[in-house]
PDB file of C-alpha atoms in Angstrom:
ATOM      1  CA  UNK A 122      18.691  26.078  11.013  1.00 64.00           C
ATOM      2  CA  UNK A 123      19.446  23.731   7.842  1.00 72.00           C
ATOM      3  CA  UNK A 124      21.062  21.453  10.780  1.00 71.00           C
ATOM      4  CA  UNK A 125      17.676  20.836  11.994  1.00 66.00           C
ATOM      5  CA  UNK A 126      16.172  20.021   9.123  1.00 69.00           C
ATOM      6  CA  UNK A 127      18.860  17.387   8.189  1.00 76.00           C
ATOM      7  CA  UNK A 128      20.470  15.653  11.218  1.00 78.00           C
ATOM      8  CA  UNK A 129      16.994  14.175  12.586  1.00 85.00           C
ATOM      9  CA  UNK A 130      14.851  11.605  10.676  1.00 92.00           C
ATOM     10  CA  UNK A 131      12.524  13.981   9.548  1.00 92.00           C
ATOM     11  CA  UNK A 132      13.221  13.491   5.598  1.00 93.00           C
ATOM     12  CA  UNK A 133      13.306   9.620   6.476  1.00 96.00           C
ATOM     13  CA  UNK A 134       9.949   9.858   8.684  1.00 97.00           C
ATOM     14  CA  UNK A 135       8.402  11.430   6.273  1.00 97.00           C
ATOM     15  CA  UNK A 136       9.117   9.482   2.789  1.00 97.00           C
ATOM     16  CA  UNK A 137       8.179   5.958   5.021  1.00 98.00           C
ATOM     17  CA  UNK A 138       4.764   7.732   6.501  1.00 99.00           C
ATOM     18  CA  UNK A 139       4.093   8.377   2.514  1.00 99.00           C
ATOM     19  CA  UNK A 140       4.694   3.932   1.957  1.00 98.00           C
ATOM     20  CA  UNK A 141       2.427   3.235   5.022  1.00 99.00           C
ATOM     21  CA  UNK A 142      -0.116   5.353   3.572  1.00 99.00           C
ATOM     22  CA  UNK A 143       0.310   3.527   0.351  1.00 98.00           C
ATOM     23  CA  UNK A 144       0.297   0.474   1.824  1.00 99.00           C
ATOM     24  CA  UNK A 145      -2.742   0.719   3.647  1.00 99.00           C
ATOM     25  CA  UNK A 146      -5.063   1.782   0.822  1.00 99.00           C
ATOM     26  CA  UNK A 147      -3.296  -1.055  -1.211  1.00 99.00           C
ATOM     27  CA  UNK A 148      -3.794  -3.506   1.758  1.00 99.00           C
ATOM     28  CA  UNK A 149      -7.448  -2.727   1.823  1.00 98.00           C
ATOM     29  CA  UNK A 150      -7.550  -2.759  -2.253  1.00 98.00           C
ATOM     30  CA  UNK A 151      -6.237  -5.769  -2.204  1.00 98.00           C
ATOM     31  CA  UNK A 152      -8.674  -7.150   0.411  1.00 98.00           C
ATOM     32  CA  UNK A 153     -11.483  -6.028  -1.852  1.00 98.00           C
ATOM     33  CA  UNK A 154     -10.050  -8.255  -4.954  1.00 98.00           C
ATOM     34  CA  UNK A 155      -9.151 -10.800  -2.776  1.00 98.00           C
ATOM     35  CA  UNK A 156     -12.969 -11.486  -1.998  1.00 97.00           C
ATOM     36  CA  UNK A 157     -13.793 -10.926  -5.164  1.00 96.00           C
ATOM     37  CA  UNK A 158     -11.843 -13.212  -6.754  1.00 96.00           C
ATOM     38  CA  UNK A 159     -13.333 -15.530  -4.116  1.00 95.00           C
ATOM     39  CA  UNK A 160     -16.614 -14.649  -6.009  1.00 93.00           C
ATOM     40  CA  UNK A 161     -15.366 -15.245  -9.253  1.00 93.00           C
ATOM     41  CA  UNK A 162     -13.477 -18.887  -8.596  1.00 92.00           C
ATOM     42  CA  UNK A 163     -16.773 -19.930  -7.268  1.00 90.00           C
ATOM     43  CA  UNK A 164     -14.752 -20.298  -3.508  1.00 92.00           C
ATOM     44  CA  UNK A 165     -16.078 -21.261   0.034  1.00 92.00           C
ATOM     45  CA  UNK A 166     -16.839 -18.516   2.674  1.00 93.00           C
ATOM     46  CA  UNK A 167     -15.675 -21.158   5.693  1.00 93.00           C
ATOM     47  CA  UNK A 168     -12.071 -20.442   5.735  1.00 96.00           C
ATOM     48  CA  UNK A 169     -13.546 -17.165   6.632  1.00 97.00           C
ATOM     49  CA  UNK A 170     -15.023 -18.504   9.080  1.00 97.00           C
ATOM     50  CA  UNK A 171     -14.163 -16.666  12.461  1.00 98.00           C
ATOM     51  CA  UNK A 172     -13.566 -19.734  14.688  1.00 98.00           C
ATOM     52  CA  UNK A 173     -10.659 -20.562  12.593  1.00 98.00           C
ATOM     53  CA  UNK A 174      -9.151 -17.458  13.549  1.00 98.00           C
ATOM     54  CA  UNK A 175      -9.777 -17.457  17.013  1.00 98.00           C
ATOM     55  CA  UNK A 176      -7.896 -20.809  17.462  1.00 99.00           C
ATOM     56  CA  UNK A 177      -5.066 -19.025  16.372  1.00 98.00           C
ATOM     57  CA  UNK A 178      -5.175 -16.279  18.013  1.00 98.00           C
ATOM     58  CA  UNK A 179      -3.921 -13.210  15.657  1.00 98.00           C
ATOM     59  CA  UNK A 180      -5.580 -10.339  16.265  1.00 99.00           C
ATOM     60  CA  UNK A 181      -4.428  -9.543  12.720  1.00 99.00           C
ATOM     61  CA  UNK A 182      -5.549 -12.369  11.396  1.00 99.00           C
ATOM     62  CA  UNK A 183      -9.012 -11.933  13.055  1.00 99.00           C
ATOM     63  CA  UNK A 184      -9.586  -8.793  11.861  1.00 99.00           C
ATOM     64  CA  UNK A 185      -8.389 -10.235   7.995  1.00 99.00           C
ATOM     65  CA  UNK A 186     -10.931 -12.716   7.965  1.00 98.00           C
ATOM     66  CA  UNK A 187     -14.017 -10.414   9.529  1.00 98.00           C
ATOM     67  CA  UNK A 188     -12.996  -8.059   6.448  1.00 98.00           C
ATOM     68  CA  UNK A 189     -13.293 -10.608   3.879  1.00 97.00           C
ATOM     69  CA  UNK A 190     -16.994 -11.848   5.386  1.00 96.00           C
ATOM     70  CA  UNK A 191     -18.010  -8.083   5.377  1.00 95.00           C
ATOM     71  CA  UNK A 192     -17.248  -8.356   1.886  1.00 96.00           C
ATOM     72  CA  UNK A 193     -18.317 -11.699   1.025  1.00 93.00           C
ATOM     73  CA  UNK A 194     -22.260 -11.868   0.783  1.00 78.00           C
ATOM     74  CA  UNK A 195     -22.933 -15.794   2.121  1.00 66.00           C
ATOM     75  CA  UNK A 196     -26.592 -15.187   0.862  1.00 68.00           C
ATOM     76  CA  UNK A 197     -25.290 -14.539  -2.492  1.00 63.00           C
ATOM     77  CA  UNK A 198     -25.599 -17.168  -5.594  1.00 64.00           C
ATOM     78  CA  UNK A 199     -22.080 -18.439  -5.221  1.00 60.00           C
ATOM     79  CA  UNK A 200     -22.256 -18.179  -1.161  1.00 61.00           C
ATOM     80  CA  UNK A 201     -25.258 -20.753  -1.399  1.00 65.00           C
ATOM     81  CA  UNK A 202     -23.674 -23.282  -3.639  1.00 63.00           C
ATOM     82  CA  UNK A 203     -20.838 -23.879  -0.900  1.00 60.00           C
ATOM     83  CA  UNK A 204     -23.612 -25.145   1.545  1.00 64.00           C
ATOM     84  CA  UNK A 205     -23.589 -28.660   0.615  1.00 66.00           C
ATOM     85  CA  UNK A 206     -20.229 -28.652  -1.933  1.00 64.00           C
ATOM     86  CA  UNK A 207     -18.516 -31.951  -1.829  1.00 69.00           C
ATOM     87  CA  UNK A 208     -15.394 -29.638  -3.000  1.00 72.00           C
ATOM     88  CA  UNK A 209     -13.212 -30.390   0.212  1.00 73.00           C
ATOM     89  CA  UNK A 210     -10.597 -27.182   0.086  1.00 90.00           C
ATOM     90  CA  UNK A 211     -10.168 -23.855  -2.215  1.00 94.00           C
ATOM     91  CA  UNK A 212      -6.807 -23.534  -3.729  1.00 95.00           C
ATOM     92  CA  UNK A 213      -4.299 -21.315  -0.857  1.00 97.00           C
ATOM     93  CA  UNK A 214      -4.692 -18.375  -3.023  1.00 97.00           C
ATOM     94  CA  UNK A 215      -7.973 -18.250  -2.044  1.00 98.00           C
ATOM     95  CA  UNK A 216      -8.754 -20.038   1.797  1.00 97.00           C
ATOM     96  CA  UNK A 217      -5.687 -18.925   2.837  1.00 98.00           C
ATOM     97  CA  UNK A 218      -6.085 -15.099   2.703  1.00 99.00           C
ATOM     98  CA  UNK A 219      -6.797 -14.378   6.181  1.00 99.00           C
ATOM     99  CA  UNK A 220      -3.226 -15.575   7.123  1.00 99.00           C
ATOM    100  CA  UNK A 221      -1.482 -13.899   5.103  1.00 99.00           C
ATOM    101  CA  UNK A 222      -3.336 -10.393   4.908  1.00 99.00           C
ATOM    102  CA  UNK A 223      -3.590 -11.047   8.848  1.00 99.00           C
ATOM    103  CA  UNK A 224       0.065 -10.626   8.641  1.00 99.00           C
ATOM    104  CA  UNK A 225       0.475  -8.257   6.156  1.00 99.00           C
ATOM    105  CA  UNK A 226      -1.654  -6.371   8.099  1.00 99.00           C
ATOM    106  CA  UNK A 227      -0.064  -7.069  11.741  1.00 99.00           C
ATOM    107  CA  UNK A 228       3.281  -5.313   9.894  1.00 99.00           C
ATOM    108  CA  UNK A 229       1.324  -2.606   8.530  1.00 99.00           C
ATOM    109  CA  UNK A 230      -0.049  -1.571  12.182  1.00 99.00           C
ATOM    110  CA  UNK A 231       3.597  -2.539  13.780  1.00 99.00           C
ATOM    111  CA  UNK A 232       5.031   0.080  10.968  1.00 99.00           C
ATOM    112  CA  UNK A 233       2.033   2.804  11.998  1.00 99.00           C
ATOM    113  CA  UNK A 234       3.155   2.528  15.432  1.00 99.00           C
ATOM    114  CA  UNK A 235       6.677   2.883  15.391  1.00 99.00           C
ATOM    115  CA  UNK A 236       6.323   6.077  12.732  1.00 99.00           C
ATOM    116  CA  UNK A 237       3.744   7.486  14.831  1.00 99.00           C
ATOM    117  CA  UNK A 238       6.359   7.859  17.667  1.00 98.00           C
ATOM    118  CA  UNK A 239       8.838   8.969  15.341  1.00 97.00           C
ATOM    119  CA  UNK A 240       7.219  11.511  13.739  1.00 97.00           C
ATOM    120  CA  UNK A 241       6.070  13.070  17.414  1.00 97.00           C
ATOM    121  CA  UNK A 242       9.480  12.905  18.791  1.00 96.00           C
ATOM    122  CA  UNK A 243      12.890  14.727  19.082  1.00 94.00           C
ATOM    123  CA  UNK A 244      15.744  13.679  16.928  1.00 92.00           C
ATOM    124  CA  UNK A 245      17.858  16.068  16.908  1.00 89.00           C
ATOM    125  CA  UNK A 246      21.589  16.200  18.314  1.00 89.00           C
ATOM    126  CA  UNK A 247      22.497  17.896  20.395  1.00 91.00           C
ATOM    127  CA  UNK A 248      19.647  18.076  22.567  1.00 93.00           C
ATOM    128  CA  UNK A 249      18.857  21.184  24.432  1.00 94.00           C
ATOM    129  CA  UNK A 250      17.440  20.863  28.113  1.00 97.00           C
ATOM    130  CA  UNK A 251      16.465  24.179  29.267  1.00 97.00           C
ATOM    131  CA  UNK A 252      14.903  23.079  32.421  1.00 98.00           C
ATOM    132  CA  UNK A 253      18.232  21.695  33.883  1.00 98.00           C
ATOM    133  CA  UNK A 254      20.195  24.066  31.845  1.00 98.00           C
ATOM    134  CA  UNK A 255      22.905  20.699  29.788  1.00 98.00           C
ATOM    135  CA  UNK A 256      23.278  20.238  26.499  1.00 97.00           C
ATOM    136  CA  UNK A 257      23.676  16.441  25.479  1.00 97.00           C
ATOM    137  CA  UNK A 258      25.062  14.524  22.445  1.00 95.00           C
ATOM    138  CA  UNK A 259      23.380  11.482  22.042  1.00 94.00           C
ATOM    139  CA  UNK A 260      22.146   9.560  19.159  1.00 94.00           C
ATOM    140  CA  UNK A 261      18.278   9.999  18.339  1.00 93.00           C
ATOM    141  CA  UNK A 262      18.867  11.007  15.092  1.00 93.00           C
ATOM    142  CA  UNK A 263      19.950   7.702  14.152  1.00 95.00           C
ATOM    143  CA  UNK A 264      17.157   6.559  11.719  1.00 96.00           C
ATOM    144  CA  UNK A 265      17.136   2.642  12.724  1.00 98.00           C
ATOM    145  CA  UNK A 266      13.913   2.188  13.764  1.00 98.00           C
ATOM    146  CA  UNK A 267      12.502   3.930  10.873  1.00 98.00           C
ATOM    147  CA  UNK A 268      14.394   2.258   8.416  1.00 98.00           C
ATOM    148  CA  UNK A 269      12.993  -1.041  10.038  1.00 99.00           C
ATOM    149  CA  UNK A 270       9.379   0.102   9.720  1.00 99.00           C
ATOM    150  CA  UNK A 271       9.463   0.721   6.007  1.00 99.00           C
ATOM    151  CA  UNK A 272      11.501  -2.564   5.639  1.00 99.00           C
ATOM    152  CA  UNK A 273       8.419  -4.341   7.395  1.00 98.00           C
ATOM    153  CA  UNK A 274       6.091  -2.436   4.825  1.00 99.00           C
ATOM    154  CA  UNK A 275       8.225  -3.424   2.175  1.00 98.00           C
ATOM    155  CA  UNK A 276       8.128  -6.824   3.282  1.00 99.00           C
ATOM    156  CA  UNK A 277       4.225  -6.493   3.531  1.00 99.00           C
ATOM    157  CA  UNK A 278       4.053  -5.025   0.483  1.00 99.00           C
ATOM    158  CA  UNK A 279       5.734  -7.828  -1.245  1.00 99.00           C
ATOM    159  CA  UNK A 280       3.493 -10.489  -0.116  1.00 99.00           C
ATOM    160  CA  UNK A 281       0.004  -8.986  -0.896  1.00 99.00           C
ATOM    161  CA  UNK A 282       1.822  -8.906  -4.303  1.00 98.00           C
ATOM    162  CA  UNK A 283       2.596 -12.920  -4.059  1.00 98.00           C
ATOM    163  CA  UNK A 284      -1.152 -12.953  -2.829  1.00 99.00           C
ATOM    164  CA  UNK A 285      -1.974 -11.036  -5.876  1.00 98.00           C
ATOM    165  CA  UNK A 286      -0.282 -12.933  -8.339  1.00 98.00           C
ATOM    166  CA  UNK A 287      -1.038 -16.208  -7.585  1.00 98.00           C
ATOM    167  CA  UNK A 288      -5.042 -15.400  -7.212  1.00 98.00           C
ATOM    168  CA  UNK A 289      -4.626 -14.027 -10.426  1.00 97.00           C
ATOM    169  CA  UNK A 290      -2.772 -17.428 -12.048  1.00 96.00           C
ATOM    170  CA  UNK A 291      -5.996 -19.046 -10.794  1.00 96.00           C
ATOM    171  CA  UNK A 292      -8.442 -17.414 -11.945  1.00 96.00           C
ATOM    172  CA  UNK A 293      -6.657 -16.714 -15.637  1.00 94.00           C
ATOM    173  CA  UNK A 294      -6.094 -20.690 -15.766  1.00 93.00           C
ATOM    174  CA  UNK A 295      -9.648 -22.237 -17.025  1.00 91.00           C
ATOM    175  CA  UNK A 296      -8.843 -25.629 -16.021  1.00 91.00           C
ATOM    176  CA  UNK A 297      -8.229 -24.627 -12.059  1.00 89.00           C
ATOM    177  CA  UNK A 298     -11.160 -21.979 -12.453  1.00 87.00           C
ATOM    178  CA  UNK A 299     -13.516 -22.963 -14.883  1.00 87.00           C
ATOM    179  CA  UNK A 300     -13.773 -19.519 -15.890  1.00 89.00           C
ATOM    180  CA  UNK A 301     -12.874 -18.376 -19.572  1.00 89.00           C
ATOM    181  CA  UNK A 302      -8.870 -18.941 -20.865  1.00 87.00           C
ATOM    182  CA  UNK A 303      -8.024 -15.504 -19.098  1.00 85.00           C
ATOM    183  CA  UNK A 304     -10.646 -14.401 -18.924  1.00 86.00           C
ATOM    184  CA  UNK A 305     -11.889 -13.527 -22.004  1.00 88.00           C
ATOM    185  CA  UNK A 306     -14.642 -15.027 -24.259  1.00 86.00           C
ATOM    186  CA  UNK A 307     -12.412 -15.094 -27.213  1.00 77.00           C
TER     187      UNK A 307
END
């Protein structure tokens, strides 16, 4: 019985469906700061703006950038000061978010796909086919394709981090924000 347990990808399937679920809530955390920060750098809706997404074509990337206008209120304060702004372009941090969440977020689904299958299937050796009465050795319980899934979400992972960081160098710099010297009055 132990066999079972340990010569499929169970274990494996298991610990990388624990980092998708992780990565998902901090994919949509980071979605949340990412428009905020928006907000708080005083930035531009357009590169939100959903024809620049459908020129590219990425359904990930489509979906980013209809997540950040959910989120970012155009009738707001800050949404109405864009309207006429002379400012040309938002630092990449900022106007560039759609891309690389859109990606982040294409891996993210590629990752839930491939450990959906995995976690529904057989991986055990040998197989047992009752129905035509064989026994086969074959090699299912080789863990590549999970392995490549967390990779991906590791990979993912990484780069809402890069995101991250360099939205927060903005906004803690007052002379690209105009915000207080990290953001503190003091």
């Amino acid at each position: 019985e132990g066999l079972a347990l340990l010569n499929g990808t169970q274990a494996s399937t298991a610990f990388a469906l624990e980092g998708l679920f992780i990565a998902e809530d901090l994919f949509a955390s980071a979605t949340v700061c990412g428009a905020m920060s928006v907000e708080a750098a005083l930035g531009s809706r357009r590169p939100f703006d959903p024809r620049i997404h459908r020129v590219r074509g990425h359904r990930s990337q489509m979906d980013a950038a209809l997540a950040y206008r959910h989120l970012l209120d155009t009738s707001s304060e800050i949404g109405e000061s864009h309207t006429n702004c002379e400012k040309v372009q938002d630092p990449y941090s900022l106007r560039c978010q759609p891309q690389v969440m859109g990606a982040c977020l294409q891996q993210i689904r590629n990752s839930a796909e491939v450990l959906q299958v995995e976690a529904n299937s057989v991986s055990d050796n040998p197989l047992v086919f009752a129905e035509d009465n064989d026994i086969i050795s074959g090699g299912n319980f080789h863990a590549e394709p999970v392995a490549m899934a967390a990779d991906n979400l590791a990979l993912a992972i990484a780069e809402i981090g890069s995101l991250s960081e360099r939205r927060m160098a903005l906004l803690i710099d007052s002379a690209l924000s105009k915000l207080p010297p990290f953001l503190v009055d003091n």
